[in-house]
mmCIF file of C-alpha atoms and ligand atoms in Angstrom:
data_model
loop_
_atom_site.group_PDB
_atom_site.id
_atom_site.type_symbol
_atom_site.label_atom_id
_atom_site.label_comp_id
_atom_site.label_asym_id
_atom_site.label_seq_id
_atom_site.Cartn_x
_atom_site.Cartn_y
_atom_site.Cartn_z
ATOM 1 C CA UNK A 127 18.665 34.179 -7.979
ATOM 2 C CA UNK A 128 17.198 31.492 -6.379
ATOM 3 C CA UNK A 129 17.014 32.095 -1.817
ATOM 4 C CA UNK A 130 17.213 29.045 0.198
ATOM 5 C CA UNK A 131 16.331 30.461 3.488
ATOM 6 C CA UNK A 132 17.775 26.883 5.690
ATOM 7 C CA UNK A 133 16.728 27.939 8.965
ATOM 8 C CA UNK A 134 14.734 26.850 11.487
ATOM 9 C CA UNK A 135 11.987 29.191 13.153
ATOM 10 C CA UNK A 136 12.427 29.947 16.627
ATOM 11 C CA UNK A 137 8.766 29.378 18.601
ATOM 12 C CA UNK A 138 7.851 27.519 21.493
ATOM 13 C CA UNK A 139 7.046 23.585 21.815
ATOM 14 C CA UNK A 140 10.509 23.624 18.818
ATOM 15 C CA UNK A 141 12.211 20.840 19.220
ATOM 16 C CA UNK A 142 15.371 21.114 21.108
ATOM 17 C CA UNK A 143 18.664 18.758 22.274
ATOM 18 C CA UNK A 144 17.573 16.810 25.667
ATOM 19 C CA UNK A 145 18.207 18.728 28.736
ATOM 20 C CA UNK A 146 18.591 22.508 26.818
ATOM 21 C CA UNK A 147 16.025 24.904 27.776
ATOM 22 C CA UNK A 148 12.737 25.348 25.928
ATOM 23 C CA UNK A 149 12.818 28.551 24.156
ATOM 24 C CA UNK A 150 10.202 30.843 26.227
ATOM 25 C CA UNK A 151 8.695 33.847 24.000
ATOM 26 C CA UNK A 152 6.437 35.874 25.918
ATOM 27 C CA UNK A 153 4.489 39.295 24.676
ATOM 28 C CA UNK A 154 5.134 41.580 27.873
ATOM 29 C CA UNK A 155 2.882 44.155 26.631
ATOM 30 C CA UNK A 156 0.213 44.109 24.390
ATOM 31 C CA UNK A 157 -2.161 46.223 22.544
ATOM 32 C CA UNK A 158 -5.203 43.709 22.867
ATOM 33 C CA UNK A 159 -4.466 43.782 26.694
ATOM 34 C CA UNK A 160 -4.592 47.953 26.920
ATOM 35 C CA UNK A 161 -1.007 49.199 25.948
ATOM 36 C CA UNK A 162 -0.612 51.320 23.496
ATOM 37 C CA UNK A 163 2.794 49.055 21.839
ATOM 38 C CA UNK A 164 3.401 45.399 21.999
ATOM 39 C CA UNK A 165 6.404 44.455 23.286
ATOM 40 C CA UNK A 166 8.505 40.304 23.478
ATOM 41 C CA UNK A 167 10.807 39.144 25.838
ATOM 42 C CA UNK A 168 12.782 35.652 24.412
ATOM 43 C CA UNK A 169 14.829 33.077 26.013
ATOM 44 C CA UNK A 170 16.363 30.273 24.877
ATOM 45 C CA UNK A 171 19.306 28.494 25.321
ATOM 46 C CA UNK A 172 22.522 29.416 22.665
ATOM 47 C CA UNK A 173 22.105 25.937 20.848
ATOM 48 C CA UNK A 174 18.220 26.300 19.632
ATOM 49 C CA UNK A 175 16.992 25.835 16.236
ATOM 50 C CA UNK A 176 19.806 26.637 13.616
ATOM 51 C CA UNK A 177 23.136 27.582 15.418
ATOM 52 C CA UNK A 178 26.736 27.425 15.421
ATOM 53 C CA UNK A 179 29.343 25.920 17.989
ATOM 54 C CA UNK A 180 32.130 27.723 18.050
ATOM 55 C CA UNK A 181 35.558 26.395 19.497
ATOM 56 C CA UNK A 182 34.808 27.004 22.681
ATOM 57 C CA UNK A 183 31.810 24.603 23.213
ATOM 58 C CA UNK A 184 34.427 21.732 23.311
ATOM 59 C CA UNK A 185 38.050 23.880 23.507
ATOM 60 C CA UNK A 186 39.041 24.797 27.073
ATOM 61 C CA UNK A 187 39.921 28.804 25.933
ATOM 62 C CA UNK A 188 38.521 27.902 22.426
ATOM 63 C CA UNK A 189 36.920 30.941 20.483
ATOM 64 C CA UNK A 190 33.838 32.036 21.122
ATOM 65 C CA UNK A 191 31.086 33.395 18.906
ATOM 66 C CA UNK A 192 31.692 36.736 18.286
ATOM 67 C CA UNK A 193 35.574 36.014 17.445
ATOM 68 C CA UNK A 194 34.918 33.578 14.474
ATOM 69 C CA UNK A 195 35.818 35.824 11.204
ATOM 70 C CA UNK A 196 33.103 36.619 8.768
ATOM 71 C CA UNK A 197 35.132 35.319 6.139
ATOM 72 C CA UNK A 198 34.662 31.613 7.144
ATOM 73 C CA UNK A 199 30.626 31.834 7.877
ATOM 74 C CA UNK A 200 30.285 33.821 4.280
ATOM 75 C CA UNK A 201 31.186 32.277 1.133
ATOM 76 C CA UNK A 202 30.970 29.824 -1.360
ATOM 77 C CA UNK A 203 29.659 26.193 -0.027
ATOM 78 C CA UNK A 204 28.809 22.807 -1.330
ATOM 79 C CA UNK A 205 25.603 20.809 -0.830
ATOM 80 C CA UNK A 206 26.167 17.492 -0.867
ATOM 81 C CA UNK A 207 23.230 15.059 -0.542
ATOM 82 C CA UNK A 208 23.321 11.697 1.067
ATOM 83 C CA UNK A 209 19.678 10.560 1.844
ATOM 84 C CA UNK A 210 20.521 6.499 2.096
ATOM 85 C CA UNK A 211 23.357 6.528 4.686
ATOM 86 C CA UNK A 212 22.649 6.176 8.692
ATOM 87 C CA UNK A 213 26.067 7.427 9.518
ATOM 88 C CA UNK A 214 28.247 9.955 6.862
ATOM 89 C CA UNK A 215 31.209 7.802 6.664
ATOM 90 C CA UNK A 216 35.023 8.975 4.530
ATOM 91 C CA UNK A 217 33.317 6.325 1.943
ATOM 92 C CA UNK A 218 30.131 8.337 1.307
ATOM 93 C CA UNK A 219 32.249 11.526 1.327
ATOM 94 C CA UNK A 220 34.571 10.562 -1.237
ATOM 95 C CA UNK A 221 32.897 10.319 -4.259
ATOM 96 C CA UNK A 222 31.265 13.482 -3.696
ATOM 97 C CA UNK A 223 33.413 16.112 -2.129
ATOM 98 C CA UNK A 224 34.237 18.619 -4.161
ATOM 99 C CA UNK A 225 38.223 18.978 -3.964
ATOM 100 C CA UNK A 226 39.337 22.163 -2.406
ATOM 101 C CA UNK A 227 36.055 22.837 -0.328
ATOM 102 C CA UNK A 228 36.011 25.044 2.693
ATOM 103 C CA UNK A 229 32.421 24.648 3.121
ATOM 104 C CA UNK A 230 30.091 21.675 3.115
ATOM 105 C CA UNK A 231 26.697 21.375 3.515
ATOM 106 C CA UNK A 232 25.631 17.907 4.403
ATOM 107 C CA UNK A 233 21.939 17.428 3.352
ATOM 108 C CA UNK A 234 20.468 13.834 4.724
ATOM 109 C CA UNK A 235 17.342 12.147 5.212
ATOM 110 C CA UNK A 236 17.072 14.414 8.678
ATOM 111 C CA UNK A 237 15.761 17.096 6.344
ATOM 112 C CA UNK A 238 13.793 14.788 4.111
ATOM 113 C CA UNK A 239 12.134 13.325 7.435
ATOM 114 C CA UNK A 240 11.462 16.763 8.524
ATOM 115 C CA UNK A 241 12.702 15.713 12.176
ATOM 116 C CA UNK A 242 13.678 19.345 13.439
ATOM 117 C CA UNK A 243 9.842 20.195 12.339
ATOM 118 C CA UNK A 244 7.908 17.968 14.433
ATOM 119 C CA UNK A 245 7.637 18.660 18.402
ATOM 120 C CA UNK A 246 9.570 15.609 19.780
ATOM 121 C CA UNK A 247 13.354 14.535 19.896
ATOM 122 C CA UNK A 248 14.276 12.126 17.649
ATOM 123 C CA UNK A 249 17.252 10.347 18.953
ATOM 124 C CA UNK A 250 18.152 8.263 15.468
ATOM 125 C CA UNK A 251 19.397 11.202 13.228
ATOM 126 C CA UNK A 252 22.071 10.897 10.642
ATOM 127 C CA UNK A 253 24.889 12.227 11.561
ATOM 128 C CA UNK A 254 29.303 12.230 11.105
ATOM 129 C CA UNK A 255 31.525 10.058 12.106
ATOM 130 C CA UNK A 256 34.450 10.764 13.842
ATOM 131 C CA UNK A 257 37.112 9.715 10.891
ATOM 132 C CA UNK A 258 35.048 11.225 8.356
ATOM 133 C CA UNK A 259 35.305 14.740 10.749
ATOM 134 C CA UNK A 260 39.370 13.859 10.531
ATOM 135 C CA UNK A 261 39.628 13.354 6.806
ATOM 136 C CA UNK A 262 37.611 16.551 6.217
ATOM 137 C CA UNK A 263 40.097 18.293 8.472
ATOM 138 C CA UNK A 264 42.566 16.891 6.387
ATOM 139 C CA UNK A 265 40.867 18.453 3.411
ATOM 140 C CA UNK A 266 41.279 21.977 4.612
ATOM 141 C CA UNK A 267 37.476 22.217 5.395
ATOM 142 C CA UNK A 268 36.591 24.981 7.560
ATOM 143 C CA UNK A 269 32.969 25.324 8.036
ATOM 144 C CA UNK A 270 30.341 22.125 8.299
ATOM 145 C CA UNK A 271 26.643 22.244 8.319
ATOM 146 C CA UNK A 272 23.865 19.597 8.871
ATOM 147 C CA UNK A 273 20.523 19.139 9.262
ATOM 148 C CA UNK A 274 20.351 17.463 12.770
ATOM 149 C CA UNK A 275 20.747 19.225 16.049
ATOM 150 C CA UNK A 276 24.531 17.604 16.279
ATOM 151 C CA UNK A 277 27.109 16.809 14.013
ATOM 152 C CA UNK A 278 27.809 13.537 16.118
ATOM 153 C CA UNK A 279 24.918 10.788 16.863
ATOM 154 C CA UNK A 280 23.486 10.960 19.701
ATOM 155 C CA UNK A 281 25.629 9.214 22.877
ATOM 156 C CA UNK A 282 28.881 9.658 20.927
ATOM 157 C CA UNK A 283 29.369 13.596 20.697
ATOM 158 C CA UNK A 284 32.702 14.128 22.011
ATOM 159 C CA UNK A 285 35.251 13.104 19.260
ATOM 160 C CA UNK A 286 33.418 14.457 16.464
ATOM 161 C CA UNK A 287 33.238 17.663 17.760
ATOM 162 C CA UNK A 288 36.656 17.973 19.197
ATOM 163 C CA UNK A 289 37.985 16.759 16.084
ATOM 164 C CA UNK A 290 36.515 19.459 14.363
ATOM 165 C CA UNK A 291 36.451 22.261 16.755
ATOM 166 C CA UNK A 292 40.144 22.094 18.285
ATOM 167 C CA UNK A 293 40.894 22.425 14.058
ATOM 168 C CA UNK A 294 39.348 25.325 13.905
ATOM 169 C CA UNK A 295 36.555 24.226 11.818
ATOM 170 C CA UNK A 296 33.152 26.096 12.039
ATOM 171 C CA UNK A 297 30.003 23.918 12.554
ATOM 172 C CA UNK A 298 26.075 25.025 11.572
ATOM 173 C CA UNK A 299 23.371 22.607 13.144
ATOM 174 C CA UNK A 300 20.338 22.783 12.715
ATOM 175 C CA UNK A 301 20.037 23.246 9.007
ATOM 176 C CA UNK A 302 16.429 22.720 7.348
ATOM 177 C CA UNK A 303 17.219 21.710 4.184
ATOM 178 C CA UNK A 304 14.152 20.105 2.679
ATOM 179 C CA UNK A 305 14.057 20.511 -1.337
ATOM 180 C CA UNK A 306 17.994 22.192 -1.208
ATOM 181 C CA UNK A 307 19.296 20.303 -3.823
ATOM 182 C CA UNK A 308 22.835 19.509 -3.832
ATOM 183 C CA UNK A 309 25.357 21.590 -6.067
ATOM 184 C CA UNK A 310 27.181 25.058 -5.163
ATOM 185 C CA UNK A 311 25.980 28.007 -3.469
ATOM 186 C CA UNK A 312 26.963 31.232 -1.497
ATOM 187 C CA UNK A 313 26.951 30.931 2.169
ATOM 188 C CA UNK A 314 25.372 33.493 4.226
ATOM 189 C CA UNK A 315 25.726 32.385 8.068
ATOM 190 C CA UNK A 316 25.282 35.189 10.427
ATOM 191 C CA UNK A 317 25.023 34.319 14.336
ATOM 192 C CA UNK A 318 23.971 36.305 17.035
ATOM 193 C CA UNK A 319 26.715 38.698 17.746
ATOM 194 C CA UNK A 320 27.040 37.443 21.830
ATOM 195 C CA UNK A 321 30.129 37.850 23.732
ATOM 196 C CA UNK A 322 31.841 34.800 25.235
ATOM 197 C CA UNK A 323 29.474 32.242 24.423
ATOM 198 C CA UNK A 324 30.016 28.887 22.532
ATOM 199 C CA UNK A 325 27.126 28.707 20.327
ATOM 200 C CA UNK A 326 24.420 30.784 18.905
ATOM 201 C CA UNK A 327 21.442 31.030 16.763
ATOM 202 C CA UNK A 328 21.870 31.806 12.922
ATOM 203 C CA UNK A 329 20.112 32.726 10.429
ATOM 204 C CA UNK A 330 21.591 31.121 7.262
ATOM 205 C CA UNK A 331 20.998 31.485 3.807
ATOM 206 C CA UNK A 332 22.421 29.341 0.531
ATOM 207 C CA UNK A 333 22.013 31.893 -3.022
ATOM 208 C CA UNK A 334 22.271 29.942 -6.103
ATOM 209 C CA UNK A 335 23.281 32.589 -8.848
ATOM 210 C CA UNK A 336 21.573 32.400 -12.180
ATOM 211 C CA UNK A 337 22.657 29.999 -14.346
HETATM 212 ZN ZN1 ZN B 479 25.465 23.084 19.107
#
């Protein structure tokens, strides 16, 4: 079995979405300074690193977090990669959706770039467009990574989000996927279990069985 750990790590100077707080990590007691444990305190905003938006980030009365069944963030997915488009349109979908796919994994040059590794924002990420977020509604999709901190470019987040939240569907930003290859996997996403919230970190994992 082959363990694609897709995460980001979480540590200070990351690079996070204009505006959202820095994650802050802080060693409140420490065995080099004279206590006898060492003890973190973290903060960070809910949308850092790898992380899912629940409903509610766009939904007035959406779900939050902790309501989003297990069975939608765990279970088979499909990597698709696209490393030549600027914007994943219903035409570079197409001939590479698996019919029938509840989960998608969109792997694009973001991850080959290696832009959610460096320390500065990079406002030109690949990213969805709002009708290919419709016609993967219409596909019965319920859960949609990527490897950028949004789904939508950067200026234009509203539709593509609402098109996919007020549906229902699931979304995982953040994804590192540098070297996945595209093809089928199992799904592990498991978000911080926080109450009423409309995003929070994940750490997800793809498994590709033996073959
Ligand atoms: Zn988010």
């Amino acid at each position: 079995v082959a363990i694609y750990d897709v995460s980001l790590t979480i540590r200070e100077g990351m690079v996070v979405w204009p505006g959202d707080p820095a994650p802050h990590i802080e060693r409140v007691r420490s065995i080099e300074r004279g206590d006898h444990l060492n003890l973190s305190s973290l903060s960070l905003g809910v949308h850092t690193g790898t992380h899912i938006d629940a409903p509610l980030h766009f939904v007035h009365k959406g779900s939050s977090v902790e309501e989003i069944p297990l069975e939608t963030l765990v279970g088979p997915a499909h990597v698709v990669y696209l490393p030549h488009t600027p914007l994943i349109s219903i035409k570079d979908l197409q001939p590479v959706f698996p019919t029938g796919c509840q989960r998608l994994i969109l792997h694009t040059r973001n991850s080959d770039e290696r832009i959610l590794r460096g320390s500065s924002f990079c406002q030109d990420f690949v990213a969805l467009s709002p009708e290919a977020a419709r016609w993967l509604v219409e596909q019965g999709v319920r859960l949609i990574g990527i490897d950028a901190l949004s789904i939508a470019s950067y200026g234009a987040g509203e539709l593509t989000h609402y098109t996919l939240l007020s549906n229902g569907v699931i979304i995982i930003e953040g994804l590192d996927l540098y070297q996945v290859p595209a093809g089928q996997y199992t799904l592990y996403c498991l978000p911080l279990k926080i109450a009423q919230v409309e995003g929070a970190p994940a750490r997800v994992l793809l498994v590709k069985p033996e073959e």
